[in-house]
JSON list of C-alpha atoms in Angstrom, two decimals:
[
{"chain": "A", "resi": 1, "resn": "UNK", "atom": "CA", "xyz": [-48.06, -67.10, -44.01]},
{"chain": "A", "resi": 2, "resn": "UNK", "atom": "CA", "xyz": [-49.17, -63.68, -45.74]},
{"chain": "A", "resi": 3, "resn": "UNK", "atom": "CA", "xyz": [-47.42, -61.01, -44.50]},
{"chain": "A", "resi": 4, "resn": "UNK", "atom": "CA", "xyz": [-50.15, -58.17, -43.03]},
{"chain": "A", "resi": 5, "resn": "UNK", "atom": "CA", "xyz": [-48.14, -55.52, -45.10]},
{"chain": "A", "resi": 6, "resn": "UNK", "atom": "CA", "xyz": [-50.48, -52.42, -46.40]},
{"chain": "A", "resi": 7, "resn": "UNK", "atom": "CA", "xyz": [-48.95, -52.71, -49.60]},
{"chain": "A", "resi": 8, "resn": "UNK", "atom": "CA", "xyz": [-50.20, -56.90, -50.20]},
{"chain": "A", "resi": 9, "resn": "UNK", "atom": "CA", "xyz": [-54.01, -55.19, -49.82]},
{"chain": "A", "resi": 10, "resn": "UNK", "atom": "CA", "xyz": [-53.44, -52.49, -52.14]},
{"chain": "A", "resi": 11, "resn": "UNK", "atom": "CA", "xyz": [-54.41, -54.40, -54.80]},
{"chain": "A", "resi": 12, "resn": "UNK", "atom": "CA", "xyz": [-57.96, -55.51, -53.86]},
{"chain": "A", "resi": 13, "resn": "UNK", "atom": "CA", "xyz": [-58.42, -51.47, -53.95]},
{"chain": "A", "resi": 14, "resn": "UNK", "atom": "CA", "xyz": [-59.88, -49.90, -56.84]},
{"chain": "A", "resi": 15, "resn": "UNK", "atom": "CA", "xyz": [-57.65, -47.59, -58.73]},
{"chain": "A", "resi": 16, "resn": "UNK", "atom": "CA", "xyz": [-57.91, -44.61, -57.43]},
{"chain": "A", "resi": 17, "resn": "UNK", "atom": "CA", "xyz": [-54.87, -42.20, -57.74]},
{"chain": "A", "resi": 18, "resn": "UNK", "atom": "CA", "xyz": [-55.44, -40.29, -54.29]},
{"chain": "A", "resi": 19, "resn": "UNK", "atom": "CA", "xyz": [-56.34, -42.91, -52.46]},
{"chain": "A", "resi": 20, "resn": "UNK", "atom": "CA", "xyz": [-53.62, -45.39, -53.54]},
{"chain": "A", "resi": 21, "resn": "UNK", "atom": "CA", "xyz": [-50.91, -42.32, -53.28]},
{"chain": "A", "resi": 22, "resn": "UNK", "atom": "CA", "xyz": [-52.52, -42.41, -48.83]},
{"chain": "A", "resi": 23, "resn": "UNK", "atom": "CA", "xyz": [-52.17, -46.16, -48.38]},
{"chain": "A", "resi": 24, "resn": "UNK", "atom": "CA", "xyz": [-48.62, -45.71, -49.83]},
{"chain": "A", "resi": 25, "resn": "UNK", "atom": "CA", "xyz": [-47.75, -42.80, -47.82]},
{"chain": "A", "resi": 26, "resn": "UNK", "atom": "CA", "xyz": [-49.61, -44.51, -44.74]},
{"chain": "A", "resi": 27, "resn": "UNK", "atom": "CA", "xyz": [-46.97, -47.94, -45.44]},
{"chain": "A", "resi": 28, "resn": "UNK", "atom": "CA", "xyz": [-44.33, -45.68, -45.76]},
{"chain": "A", "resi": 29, "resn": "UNK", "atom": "CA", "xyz": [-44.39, -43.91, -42.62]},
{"chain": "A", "resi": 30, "resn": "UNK", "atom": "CA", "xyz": [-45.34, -47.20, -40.78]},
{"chain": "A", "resi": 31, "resn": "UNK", "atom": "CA", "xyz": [-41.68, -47.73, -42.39]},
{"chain": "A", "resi": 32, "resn": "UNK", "atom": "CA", "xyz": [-40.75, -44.72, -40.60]},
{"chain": "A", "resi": 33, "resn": "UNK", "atom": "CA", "xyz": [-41.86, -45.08, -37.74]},
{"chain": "A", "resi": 34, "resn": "UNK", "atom": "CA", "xyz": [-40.67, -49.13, -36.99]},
{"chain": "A", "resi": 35, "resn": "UNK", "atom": "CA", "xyz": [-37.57, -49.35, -38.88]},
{"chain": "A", "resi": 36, "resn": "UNK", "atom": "CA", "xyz": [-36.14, -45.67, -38.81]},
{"chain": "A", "resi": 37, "resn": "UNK", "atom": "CA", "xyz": [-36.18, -45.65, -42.48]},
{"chain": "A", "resi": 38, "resn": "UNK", "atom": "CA", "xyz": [-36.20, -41.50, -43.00]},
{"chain": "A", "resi": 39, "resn": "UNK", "atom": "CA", "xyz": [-33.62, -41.08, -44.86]},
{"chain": "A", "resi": 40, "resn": "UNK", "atom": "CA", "xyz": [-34.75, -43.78, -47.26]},
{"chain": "A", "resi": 41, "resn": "UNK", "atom": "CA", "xyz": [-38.32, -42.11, -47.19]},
{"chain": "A", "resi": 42, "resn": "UNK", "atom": "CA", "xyz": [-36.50, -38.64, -48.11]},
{"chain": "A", "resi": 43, "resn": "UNK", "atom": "CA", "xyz": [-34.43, -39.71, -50.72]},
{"chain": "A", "resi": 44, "resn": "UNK", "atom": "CA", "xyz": [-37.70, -41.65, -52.30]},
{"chain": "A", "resi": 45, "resn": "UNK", "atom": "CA", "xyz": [-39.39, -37.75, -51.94]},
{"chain": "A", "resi": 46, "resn": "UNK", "atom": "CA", "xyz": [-36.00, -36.52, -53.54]},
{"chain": "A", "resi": 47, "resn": "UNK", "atom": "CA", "xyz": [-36.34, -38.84, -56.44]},
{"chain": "A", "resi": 48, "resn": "UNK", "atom": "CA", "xyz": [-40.28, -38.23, -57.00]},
{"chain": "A", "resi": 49, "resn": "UNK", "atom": "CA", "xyz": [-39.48, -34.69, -57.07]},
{"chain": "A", "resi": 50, "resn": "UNK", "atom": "CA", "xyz": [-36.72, -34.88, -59.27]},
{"chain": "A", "resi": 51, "resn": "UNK", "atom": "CA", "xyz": [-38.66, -37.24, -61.82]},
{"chain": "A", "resi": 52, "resn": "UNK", "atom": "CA", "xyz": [-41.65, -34.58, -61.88]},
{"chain": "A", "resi": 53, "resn": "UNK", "atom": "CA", "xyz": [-39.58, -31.67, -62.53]},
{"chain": "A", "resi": 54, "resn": "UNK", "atom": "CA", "xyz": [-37.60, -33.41, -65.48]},
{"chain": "A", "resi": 55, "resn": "UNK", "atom": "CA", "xyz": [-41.49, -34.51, -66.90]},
{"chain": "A", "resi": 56, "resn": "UNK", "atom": "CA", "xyz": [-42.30, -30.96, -66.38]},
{"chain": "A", "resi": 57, "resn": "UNK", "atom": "CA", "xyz": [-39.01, -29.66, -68.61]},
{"chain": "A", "resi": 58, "resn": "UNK", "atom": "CA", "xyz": [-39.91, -32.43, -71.24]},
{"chain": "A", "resi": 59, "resn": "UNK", "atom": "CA", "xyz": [-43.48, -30.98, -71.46]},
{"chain": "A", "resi": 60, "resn": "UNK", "atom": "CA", "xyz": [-42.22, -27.75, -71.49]},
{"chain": "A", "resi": 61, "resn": "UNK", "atom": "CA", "xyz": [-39.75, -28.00, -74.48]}
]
């Protein structure tokens, strides 16, 4: 059986940034929300954050 996970349908999607980045976010709090996965979710925000900042210092220097 397939699992009915968000993230298997993603593909047949066309690449769009934004509306990838909403399914994602949409799978992620269904995460949330079922499996009290916060913290997980906040340290994957922690690490996206952290990632764009170093980019941003790279760019900068």
């Amino acid at each position: 059986h397939a699992p009915k996970d968000p993230i298997v349908s993603l593909h047949s999607f066309p690449h769009d940034e934004c509306l990838t980045s909403a399914l994602i976010e949409r799978f992620l709090w269904k995460l949330v929300k079922s499996r009290h996965l916060l913290r997980i979710y906040e340290f994957a925000l922690f690490l996206f954050k952290t990632i764009f900042l170093l980019q941003k210092v790279e760019i900068s220097s």
